[in-house]
XYZ file of C-alpha atoms in Angstrom:
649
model
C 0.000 0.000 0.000
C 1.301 3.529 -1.314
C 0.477 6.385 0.786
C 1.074 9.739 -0.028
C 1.001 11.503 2.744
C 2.499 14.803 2.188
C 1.138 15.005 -1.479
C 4.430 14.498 -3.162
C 7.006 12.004 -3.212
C 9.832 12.020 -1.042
C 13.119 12.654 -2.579
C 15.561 13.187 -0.225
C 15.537 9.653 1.469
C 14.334 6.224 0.284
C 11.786 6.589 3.215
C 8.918 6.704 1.153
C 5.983 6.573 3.767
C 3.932 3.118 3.883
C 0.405 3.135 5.239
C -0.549 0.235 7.864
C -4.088 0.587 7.288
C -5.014 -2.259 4.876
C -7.387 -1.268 1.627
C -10.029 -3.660 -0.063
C -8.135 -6.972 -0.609
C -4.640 -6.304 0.870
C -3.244 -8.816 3.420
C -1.268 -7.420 6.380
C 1.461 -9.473 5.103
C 1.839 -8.069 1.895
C 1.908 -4.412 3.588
C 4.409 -5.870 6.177
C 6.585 -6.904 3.341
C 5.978 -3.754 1.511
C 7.360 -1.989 5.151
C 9.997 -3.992 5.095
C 11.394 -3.177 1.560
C 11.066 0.988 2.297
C 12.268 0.963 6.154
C 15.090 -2.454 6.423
C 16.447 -2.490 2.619
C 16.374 0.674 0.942
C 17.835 0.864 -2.752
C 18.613 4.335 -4.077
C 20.556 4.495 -7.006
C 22.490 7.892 -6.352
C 25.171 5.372 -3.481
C 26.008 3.369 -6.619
C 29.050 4.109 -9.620
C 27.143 3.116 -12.207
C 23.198 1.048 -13.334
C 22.915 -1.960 -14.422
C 19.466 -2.632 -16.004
C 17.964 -5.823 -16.748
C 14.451 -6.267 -18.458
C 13.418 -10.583 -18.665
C 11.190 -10.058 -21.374
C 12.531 -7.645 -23.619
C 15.071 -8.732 -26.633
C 14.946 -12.885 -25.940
C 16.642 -15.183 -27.666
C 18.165 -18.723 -27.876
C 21.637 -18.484 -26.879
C 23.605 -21.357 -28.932
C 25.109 -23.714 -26.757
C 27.901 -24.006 -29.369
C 29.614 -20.678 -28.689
C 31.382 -22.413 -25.687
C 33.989 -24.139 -28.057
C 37.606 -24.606 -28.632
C 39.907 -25.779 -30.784
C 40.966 -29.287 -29.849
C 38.717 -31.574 -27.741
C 41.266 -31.912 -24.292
C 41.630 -28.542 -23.750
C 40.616 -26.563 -20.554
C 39.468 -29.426 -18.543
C 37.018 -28.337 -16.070
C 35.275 -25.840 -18.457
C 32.819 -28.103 -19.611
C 33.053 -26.682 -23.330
C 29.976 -27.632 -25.913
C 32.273 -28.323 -28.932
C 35.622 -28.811 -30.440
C 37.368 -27.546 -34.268
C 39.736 -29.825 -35.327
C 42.088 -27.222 -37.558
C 45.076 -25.226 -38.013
C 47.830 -25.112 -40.365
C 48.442 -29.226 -40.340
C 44.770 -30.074 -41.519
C 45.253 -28.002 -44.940
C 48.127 -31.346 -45.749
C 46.796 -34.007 -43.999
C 46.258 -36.993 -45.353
C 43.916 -39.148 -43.869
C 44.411 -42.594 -45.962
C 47.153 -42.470 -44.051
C 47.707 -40.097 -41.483
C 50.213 -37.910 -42.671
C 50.428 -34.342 -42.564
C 52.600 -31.398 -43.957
C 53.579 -28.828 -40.863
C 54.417 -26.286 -43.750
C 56.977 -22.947 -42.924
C 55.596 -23.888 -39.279
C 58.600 -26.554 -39.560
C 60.646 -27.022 -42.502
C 57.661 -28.131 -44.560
C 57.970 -31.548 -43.046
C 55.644 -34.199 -43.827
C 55.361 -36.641 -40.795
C 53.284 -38.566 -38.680
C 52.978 -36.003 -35.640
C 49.236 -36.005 -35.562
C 49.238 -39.340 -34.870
C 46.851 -42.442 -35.862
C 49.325 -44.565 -37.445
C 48.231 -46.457 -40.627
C 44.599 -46.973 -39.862
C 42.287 -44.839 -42.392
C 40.954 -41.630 -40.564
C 42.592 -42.486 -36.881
C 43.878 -39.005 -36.408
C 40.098 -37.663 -36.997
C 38.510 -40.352 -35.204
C 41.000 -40.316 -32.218
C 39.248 -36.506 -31.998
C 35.752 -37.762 -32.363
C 36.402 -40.042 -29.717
C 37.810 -37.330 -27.621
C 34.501 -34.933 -28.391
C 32.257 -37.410 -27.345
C 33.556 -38.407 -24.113
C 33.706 -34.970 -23.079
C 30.145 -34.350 -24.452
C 31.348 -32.198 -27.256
C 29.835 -31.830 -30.884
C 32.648 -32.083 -33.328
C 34.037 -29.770 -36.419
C 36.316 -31.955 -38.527
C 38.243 -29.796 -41.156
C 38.695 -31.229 -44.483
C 40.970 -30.839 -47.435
C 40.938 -28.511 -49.925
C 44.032 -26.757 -51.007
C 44.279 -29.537 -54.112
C 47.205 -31.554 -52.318
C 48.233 -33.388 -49.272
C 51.708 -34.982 -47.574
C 51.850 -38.888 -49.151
C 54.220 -40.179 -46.766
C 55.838 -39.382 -43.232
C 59.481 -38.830 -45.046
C 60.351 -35.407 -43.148
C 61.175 -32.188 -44.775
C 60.027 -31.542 -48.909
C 61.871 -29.720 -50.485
C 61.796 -26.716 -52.695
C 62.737 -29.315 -56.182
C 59.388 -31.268 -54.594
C 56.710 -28.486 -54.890
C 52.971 -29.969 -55.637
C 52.437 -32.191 -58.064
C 55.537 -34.274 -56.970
C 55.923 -37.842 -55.323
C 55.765 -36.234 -52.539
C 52.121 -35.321 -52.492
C 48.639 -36.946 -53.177
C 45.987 -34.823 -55.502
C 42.516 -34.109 -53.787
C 39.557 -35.391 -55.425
C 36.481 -34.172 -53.596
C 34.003 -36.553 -55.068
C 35.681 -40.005 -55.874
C 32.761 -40.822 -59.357
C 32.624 -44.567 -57.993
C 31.639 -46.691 -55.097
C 33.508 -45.634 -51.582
C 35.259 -47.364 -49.789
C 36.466 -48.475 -46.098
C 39.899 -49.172 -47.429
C 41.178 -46.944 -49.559
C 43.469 -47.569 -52.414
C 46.984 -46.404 -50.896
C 48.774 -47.163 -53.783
C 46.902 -44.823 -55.691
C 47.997 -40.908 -56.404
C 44.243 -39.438 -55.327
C 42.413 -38.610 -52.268
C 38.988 -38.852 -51.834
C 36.680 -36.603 -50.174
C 33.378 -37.795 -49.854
C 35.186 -41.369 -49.292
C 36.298 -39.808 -46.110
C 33.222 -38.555 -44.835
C 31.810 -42.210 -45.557
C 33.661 -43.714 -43.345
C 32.880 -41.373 -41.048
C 29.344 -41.895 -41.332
C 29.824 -45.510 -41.104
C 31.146 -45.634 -37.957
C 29.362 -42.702 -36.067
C 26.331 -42.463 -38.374
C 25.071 -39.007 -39.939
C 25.081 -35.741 -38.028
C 21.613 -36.291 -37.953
C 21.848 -39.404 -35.603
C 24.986 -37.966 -33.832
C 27.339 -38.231 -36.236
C 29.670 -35.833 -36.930
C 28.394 -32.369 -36.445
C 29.807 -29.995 -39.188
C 32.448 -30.276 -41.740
C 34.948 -27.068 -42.280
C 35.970 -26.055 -45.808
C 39.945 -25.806 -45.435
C 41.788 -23.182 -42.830
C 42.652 -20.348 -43.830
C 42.342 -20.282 -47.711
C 43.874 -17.114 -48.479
C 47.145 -18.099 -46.561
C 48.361 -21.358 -48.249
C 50.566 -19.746 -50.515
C 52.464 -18.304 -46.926
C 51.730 -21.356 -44.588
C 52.130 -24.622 -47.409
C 54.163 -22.364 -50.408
C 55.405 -26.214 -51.248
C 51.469 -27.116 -51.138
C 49.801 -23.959 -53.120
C 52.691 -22.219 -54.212
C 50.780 -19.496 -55.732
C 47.638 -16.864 -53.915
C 44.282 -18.547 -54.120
C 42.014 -16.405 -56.129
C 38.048 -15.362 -55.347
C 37.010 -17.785 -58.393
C 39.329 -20.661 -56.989
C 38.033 -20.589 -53.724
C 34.192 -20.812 -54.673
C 34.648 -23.241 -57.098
C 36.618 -25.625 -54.633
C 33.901 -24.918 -51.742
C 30.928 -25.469 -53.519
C 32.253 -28.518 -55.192
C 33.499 -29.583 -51.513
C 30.555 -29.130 -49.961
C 28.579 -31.094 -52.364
C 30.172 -34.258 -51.873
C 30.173 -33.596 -48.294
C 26.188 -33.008 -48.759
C 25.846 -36.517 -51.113
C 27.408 -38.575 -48.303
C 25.390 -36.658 -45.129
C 23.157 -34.443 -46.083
C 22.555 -33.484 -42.259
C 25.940 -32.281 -41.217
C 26.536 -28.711 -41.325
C 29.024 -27.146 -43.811
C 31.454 -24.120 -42.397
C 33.107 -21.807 -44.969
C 35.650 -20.596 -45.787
C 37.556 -20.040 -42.552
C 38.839 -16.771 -43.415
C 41.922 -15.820 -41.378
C 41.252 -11.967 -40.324
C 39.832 -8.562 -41.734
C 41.846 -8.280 -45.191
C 40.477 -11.833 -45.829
C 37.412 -10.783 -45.348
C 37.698 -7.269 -46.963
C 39.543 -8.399 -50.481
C 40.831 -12.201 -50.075
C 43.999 -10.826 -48.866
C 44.550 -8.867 -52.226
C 43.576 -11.765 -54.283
C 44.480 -11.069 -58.277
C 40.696 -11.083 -59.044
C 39.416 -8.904 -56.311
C 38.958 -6.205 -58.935
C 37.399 -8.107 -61.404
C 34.693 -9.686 -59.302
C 34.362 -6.726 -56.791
C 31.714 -5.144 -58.664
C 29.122 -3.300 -56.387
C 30.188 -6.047 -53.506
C 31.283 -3.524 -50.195
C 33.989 -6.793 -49.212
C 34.839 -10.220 -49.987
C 32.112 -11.808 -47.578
C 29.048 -10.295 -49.754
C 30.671 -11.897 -52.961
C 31.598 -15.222 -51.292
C 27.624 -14.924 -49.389
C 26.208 -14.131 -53.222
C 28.166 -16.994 -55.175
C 27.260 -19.470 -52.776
C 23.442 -19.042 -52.552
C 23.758 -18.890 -56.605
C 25.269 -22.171 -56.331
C 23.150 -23.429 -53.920
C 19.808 -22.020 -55.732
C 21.289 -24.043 -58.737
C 22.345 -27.123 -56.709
C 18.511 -27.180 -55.427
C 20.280 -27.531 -51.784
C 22.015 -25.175 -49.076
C 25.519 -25.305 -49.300
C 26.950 -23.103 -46.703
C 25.464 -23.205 -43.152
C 27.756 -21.516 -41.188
C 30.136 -18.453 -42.514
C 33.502 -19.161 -40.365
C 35.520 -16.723 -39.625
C 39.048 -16.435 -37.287
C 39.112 -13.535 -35.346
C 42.188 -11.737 -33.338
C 41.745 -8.665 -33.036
C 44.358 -5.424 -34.127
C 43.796 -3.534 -31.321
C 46.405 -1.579 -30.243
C 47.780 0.166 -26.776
C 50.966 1.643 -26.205
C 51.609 1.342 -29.541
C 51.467 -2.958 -29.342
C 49.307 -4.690 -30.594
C 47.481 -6.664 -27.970
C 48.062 -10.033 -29.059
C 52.011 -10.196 -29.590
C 54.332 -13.241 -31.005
C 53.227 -16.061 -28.770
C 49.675 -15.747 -28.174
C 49.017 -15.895 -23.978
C 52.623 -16.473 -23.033
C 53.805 -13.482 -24.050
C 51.196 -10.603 -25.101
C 52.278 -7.098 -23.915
C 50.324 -6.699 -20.177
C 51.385 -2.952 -20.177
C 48.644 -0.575 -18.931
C 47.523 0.501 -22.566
C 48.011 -2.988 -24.034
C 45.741 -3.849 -21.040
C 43.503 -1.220 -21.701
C 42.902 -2.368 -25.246
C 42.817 -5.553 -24.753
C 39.674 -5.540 -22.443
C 38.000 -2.311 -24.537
C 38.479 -4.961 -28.013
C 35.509 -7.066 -27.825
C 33.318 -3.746 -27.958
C 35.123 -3.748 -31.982
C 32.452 -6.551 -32.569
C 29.346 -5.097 -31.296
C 30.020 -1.615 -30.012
C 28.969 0.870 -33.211
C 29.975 3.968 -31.503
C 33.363 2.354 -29.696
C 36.674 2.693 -32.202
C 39.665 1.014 -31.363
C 42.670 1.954 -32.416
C 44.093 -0.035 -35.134
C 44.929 -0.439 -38.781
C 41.420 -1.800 -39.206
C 39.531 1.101 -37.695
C 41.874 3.592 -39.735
C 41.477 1.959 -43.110
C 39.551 -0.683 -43.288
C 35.763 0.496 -41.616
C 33.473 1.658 -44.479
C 32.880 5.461 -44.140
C 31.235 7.325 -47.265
C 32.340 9.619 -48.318
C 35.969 8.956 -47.724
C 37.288 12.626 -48.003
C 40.772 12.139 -47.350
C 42.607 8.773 -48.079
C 45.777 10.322 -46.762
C 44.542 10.808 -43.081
C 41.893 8.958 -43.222
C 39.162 9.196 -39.554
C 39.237 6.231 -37.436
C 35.985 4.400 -37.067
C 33.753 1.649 -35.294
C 33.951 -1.802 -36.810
C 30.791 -3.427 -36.053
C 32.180 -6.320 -37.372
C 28.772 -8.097 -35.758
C 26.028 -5.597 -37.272
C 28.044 -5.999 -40.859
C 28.303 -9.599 -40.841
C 24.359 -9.957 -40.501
C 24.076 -7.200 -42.980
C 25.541 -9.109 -45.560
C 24.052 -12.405 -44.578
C 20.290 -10.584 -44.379
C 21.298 -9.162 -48.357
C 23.051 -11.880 -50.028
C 21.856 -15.427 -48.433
C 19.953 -15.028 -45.519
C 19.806 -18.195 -42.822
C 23.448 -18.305 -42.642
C 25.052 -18.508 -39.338
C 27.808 -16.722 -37.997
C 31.442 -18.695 -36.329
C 34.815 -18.072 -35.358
C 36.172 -20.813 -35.259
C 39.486 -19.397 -34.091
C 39.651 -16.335 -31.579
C 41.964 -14.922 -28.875
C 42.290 -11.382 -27.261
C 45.392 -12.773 -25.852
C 47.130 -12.485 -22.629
C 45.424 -16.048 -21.240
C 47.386 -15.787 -18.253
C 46.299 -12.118 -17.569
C 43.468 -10.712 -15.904
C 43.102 -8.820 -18.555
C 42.718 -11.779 -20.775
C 39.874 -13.487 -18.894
C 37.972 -9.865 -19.008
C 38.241 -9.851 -22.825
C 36.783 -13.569 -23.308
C 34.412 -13.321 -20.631
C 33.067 -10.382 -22.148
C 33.615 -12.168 -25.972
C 31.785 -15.142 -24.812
C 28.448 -12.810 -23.469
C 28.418 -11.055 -26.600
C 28.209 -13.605 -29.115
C 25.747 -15.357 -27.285
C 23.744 -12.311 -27.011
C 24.227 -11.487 -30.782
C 23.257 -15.163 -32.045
C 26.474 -15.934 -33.261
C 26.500 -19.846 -33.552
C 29.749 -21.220 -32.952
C 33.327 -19.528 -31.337
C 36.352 -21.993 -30.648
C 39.160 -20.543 -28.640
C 42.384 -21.030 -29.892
C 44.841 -22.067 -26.718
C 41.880 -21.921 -24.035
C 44.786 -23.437 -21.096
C 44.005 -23.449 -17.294
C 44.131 -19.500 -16.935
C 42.664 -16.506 -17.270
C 41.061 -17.602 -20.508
C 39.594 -21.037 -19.176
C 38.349 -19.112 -15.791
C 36.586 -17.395 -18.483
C 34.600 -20.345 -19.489
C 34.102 -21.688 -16.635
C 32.174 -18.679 -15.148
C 29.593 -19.364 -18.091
C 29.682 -23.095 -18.086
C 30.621 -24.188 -14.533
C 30.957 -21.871 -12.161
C 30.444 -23.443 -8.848
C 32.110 -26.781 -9.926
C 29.107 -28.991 -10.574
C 28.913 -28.062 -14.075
C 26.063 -25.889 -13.643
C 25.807 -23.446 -16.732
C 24.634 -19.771 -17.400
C 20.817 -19.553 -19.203
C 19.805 -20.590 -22.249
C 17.752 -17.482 -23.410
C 19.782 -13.718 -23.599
C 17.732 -11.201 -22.450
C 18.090 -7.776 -22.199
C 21.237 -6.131 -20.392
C 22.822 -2.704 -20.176
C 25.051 -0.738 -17.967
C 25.520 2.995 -17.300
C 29.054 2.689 -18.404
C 30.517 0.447 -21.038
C 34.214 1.816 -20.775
C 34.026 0.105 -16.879
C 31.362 -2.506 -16.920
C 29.924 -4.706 -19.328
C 26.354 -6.673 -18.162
C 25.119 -9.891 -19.606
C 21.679 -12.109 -18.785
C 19.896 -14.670 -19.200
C 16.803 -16.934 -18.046
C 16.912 -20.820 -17.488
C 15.080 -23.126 -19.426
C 12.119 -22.579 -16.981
C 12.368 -18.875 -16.691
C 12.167 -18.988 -12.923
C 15.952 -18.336 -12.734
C 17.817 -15.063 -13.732
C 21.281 -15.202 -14.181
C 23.878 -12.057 -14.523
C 27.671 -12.479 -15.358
C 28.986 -8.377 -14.646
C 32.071 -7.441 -15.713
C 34.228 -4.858 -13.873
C 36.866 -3.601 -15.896
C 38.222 -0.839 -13.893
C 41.191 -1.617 -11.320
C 38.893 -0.165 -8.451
C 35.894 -1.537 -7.468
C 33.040 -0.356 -8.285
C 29.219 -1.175 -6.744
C 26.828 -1.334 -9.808
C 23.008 -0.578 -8.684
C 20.347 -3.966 -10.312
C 17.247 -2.390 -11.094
C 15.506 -5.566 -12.863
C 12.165 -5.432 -14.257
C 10.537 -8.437 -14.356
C 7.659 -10.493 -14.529
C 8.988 -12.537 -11.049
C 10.070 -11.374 -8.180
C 13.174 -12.397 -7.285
C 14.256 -12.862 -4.086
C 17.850 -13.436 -3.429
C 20.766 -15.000 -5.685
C 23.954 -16.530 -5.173
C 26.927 -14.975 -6.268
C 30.143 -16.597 -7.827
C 33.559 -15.050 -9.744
C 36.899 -14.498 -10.328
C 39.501 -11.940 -10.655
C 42.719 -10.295 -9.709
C 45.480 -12.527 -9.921
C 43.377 -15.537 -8.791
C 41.926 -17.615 -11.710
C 40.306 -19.616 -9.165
C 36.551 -18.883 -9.220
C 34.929 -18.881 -5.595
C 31.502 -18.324 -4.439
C 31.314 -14.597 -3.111
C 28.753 -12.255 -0.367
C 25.269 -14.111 -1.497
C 22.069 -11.521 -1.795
C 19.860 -13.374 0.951
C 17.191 -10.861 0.521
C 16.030 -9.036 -2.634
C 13.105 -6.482 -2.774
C 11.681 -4.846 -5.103
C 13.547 -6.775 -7.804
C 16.389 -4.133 -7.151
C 20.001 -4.331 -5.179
C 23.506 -3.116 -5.375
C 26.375 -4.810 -5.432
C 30.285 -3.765 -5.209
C 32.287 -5.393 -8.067
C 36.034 -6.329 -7.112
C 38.228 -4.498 -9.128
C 38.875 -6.641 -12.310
C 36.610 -8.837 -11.822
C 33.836 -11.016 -13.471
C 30.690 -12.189 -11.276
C 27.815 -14.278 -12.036
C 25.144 -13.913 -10.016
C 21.920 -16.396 -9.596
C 19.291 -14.750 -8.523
C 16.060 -17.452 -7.660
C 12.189 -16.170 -7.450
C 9.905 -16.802 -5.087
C 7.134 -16.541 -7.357
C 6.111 -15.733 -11.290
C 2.811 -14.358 -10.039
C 1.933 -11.458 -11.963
C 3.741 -8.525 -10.635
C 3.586 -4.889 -10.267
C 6.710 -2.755 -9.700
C 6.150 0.777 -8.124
C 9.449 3.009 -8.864
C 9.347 6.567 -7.219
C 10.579 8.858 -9.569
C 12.224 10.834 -6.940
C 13.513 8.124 -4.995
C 13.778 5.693 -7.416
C 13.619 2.940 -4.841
C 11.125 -0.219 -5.801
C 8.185 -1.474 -4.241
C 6.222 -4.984 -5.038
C 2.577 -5.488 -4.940
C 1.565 -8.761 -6.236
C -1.939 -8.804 -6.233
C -2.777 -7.651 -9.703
C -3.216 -4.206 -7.946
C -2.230 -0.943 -6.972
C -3.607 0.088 -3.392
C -3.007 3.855 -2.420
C -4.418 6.246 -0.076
C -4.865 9.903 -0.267
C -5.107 12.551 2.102
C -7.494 14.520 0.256
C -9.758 14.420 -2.752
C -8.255 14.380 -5.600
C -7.470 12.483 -9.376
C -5.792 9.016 -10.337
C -3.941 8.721 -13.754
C -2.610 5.613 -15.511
C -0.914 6.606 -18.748
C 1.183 4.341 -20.681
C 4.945 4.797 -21.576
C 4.376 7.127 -24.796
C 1.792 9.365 -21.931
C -1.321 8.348 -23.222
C -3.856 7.879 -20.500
C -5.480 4.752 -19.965
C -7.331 5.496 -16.764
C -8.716 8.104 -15.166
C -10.521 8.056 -11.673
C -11.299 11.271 -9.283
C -11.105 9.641 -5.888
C -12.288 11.073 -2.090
C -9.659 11.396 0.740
C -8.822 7.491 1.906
C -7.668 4.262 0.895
C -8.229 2.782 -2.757
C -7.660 -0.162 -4.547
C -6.772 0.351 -8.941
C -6.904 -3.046 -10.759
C -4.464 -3.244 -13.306
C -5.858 -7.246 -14.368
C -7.328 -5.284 -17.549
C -3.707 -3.849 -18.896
C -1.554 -5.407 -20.792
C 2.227 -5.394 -19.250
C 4.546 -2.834 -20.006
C 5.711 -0.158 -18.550
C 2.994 3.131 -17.101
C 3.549 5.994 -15.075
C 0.609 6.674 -12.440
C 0.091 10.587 -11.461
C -1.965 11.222 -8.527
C -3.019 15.029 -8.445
C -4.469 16.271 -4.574
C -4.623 19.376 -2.739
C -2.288 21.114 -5.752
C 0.238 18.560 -5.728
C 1.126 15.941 -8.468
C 3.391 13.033 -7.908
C 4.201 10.720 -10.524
C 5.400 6.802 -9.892
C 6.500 4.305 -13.163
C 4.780 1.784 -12.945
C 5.708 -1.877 -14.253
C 3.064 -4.540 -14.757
C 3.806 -7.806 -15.570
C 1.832 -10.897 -17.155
């Protein structure tokens, strides 16, 4: 029960007055509660640094479960990852009649055994498989595509050896007879689709838990610098879509159920021009970047083909971002990235690059590479915002809509940083906010990085996971905080991983508007030099759907906050005070101390109800509205205070 006693709300004090005298159809214990929030627990927003506001039922949506990924199945044990991406370098020249592989300029173009499996077929892939399913993992198996892979385990080839030699076997994506379980070695071809057979024959199709997805190559645009031995010359825009859609159809003729990634681009000139490719020019056309012409010739292909062809767009990500003039990931990704305070700075600012349209980094990318029209001066050119997130769906939405979004390599570096664990914790929150389907960390170790995943995907050690279903988050500041959240399968569970970026703490005020009323959460995080995530201060008692909390200083929480109820709610917020009241009766009870008039009016101030009431208690019903949000003005004795109002369903 509301009372206004003094005709206006107070706004020097959360001590908004409460009425004990009950109206029509209040229980004592409701009002006692309702004392309780304004006089034990007030909330004022003004004690906290910055806002954090979270609305349940505004912008939901699936979060995959396949953004929790890495590359490699036995990584980061204990982070209870979702899926693994068999790639890098190696996969471009493996062989898998036999299990060779080329390590290209990695090491002296050697062709060897070193990812294992012996002579049997397909061991080194299957030894993975294995390894995803007994960690619970969907797989992405990389296959061949380059035109040539390592036909024996004889160490280095040399530069008198480049492809076609003895030293290599051609790839044949689709082998034109019947496949088989025991491939010809003796032969100078390898077979696609004869790979994926036997991978359907002993794990079934993706569609009975088979393998999950299929990647087309790593890193096309790069084989003349990783394998020059391999593809000693650049690939070109018309090479690479005739290999993939001619890949992915024999993948599709042997499992038409398993999901086909492309092209595995390896950074921002990939994706801009293919790197420079020698046909960029004569293909660009009215194409902004590489991606719309690769999106365009594929759905052409796949329009003709009478079948989709590309599921998932794959891209690698790490980033350019720079601070004290380094770049933030340096030589040896995580073991020895500059930690300085700019490069630190950067480095937990760069995730913003991908979904931050008014946040530029500073980097060659955000110098040269962001589309501005008109450019006015090429020779000092004005930084911009990537977006790389709002561009990528751009294109998809223009040139073959349905196509999902990976990277299926990332890093922000610095794994055993803080700073490190900030930038994927805040990575991971994005992309499953944005929809992206897959990520796969590359190097996700038992750091910074890994603490990272676990906060998502087991945070208090019992493998218990963050929501399923992104809702909307924001905070007051995104230079300091970052806020992410999400709803369990069952809705009755809110979950909040905030991010402090700042090397102070900070407390952040909750104001949550919701359609339950949650009344206290756990709390669980990590940060500082300990990677170690413990379980922090709990919130035992939450009214009004509102709290603060004070974030460590470089920190991430996750907070679990439980209801006691999904009753349909009402939320009374004080303009003046801005400190929350519940009323869960499907009505607002108020009493005035003189005559005087009762206004509902919704959030654009159109008035929905109207009622001139006498001096004493009243009861408005609020059954008849729809939920949203309303502000209620109560006009007596020449005063007018106005309340928002939240109702929920």
């Amino acid at each position: 029960m509301l009372e206004y006693q003094n005709h206006e709300a107070v706004d020097k004090t959360c001590d908004t007055p409460i009425s004990t005298r009950a109206a029509p159809g209040m229980s004592y214990r409701t009002i006692a509660r309702a004392i309780a929030v304004m006089c034990v627990v007030p909330v004022c927003s003004h004690a906290a640094d910055y806002t954090f506001r979270i609305n349940p039922s505004k912008d939901t949506a699936t979060i995959s479960p396949y953004v929790y990924g890495s590359n490699g199945s036995n990584e980061a044990r204990g982070a209870n990852m979702t899926c693994a991406r068999q790639g890098g370098n190696r996969l471009t020249g493996y062989n898998w009649e036999n299990n060779a592989s080329n390590a290209g300029i990695d090491y002296n173009n050697q062709s060897d055994g070193y990812l294992g499996g012996g002579t049997t077929p397909g061991k080194t892939i299957t030894d993975f498989i294995d390894g995803c399913r007994a960690s619970n993992q969907k797989s992405l198996v990389t296959v061949q595509m380059a035109g040539y892979v390592a036909a024996d385990k004889n160490g280095p080839v040399d530069s008198t050896e480049v492809a076609p030699s003895a030293r290599w076997k051609e790839v044949v994506f689709a082998k034109g007879s019947s496949l088989s379980l025991t491939p010809d070695a003796t032969d100078s071809k390898v077979y696609i689709d004869e790979m994926v057979n036997l991978l359907v024959n002993k794990y079934q199709k993706a569609s009975q838990g088979g393998v999950f997805a299929y990647s087309l190559d790593n890193e096309p645009c790069l084989w003349k610098d990783t394998h020059p031995l391999l593809h000693p010359v650049g690939v070109t825009c018309a090479e690479l879509i005739q290999k993939s859609v001619a890949c992915s159809k024999a993948i599709k003729a042997v499992d038409n159920s398993s999901l086909v990634f492309g092209p595995a681009l390896f950074g921002y000139s990939a994706y801009d021009d293919l790197n420079a490719s020698t046909d960029w020019a004569s293909v660009k056309g009215s194409y902004t970047w590489f991606i719309d012409y690769y999106l365009d010739q594929i759905k052409k292909a796949s329009t003709t083909a009478g079948q989709r062809l590309l599921d998932v767009i794959d891209l690698h990500w790490y980033p350019e971002a720079q601070g004290d003039g380094k770049r933030i990931i340096g030589s040896n990704a995580e073991v020895s990235d500059p930690v300085t305070a700019g490069a630190v700075a950067a480095r937990m600012q760069a995730p913003r690059s991908l979904y931050d349209t008014t946040y530029t980094e500073t980097s060659w990318i955000s110098k040269w590479m962001t589309p501005r029209e008109p450019v006015l001066d090429w020779g000092n050119p004005t930084p911009g915002p990537i977006g790389l997130l709002k561009r990528l769906k751009k294109s998809i939405d223009t040139y073959y809509p349905g196509t999902k979004i990976a990277f299926t390599e990332f890093t922000y570096g610095a794994g055993n940083h803080i700073s490190g664990g900030i930038a994927t914790a805040d990575f991971l929150g994005a992309v499953g906010k944005a929809g992206v389907f897959m990520t796969n960390k590359w190097y996700v170790t038992d750091k910074f990085s890994a603490a990272a995943y676990r906060i998502y995907r087991n945070y208090n050690g019992a493998n218990a996971t963050f929501g399923t279903l992104s809702c909307q988050a924001s905070t007051s500041n995104l230079d300091s905080t970052c806020v992410y959240a999400s709803l369990g399968a069952n809705r009755s569970t809110l979950q909040i991983i905030g991010i402090n970026k700042a090397s102070a703490a900070k407390t952040v005020s909750m104001e949550i508007t919701a359609l339950a009323n949650f009344t206290s959460a756990e709390v669980w995080g990590f940060g500082g030099a300990d990677t170690t995530i413990t379980k922090r201060t709990a919130i035992a008692s939450i009214i009004g759907n509102a709290f603060t909390y004070t974030l460590p200083s470089l920190s991430v929480l996750h907070f679990v906050l439980s209801s006691g109820s999904t009753d349909r709610s009402i939320a009374i917020i004080p303009t003046a005070g801005l400190c929350p009241i519940i009323i869960r009766d499907g009505s607002v009870a108020l009493t005035l101390s003189h005559n005087g008039t009762v206004a509902l009016l919704d959030a654009a101030g159109k008035m929905t109800l109207q009622k001139v009431l006498s001096a004493g208690s009243h009861v408005l019903q609020t059954k008849e509205f729809t939920q949203g949000v309303y502000f209620l003005r109560v006009q007596d004795s020449g005063h007018t205070t106005i309340s928002r109002l939240v109702i929920g369903g």
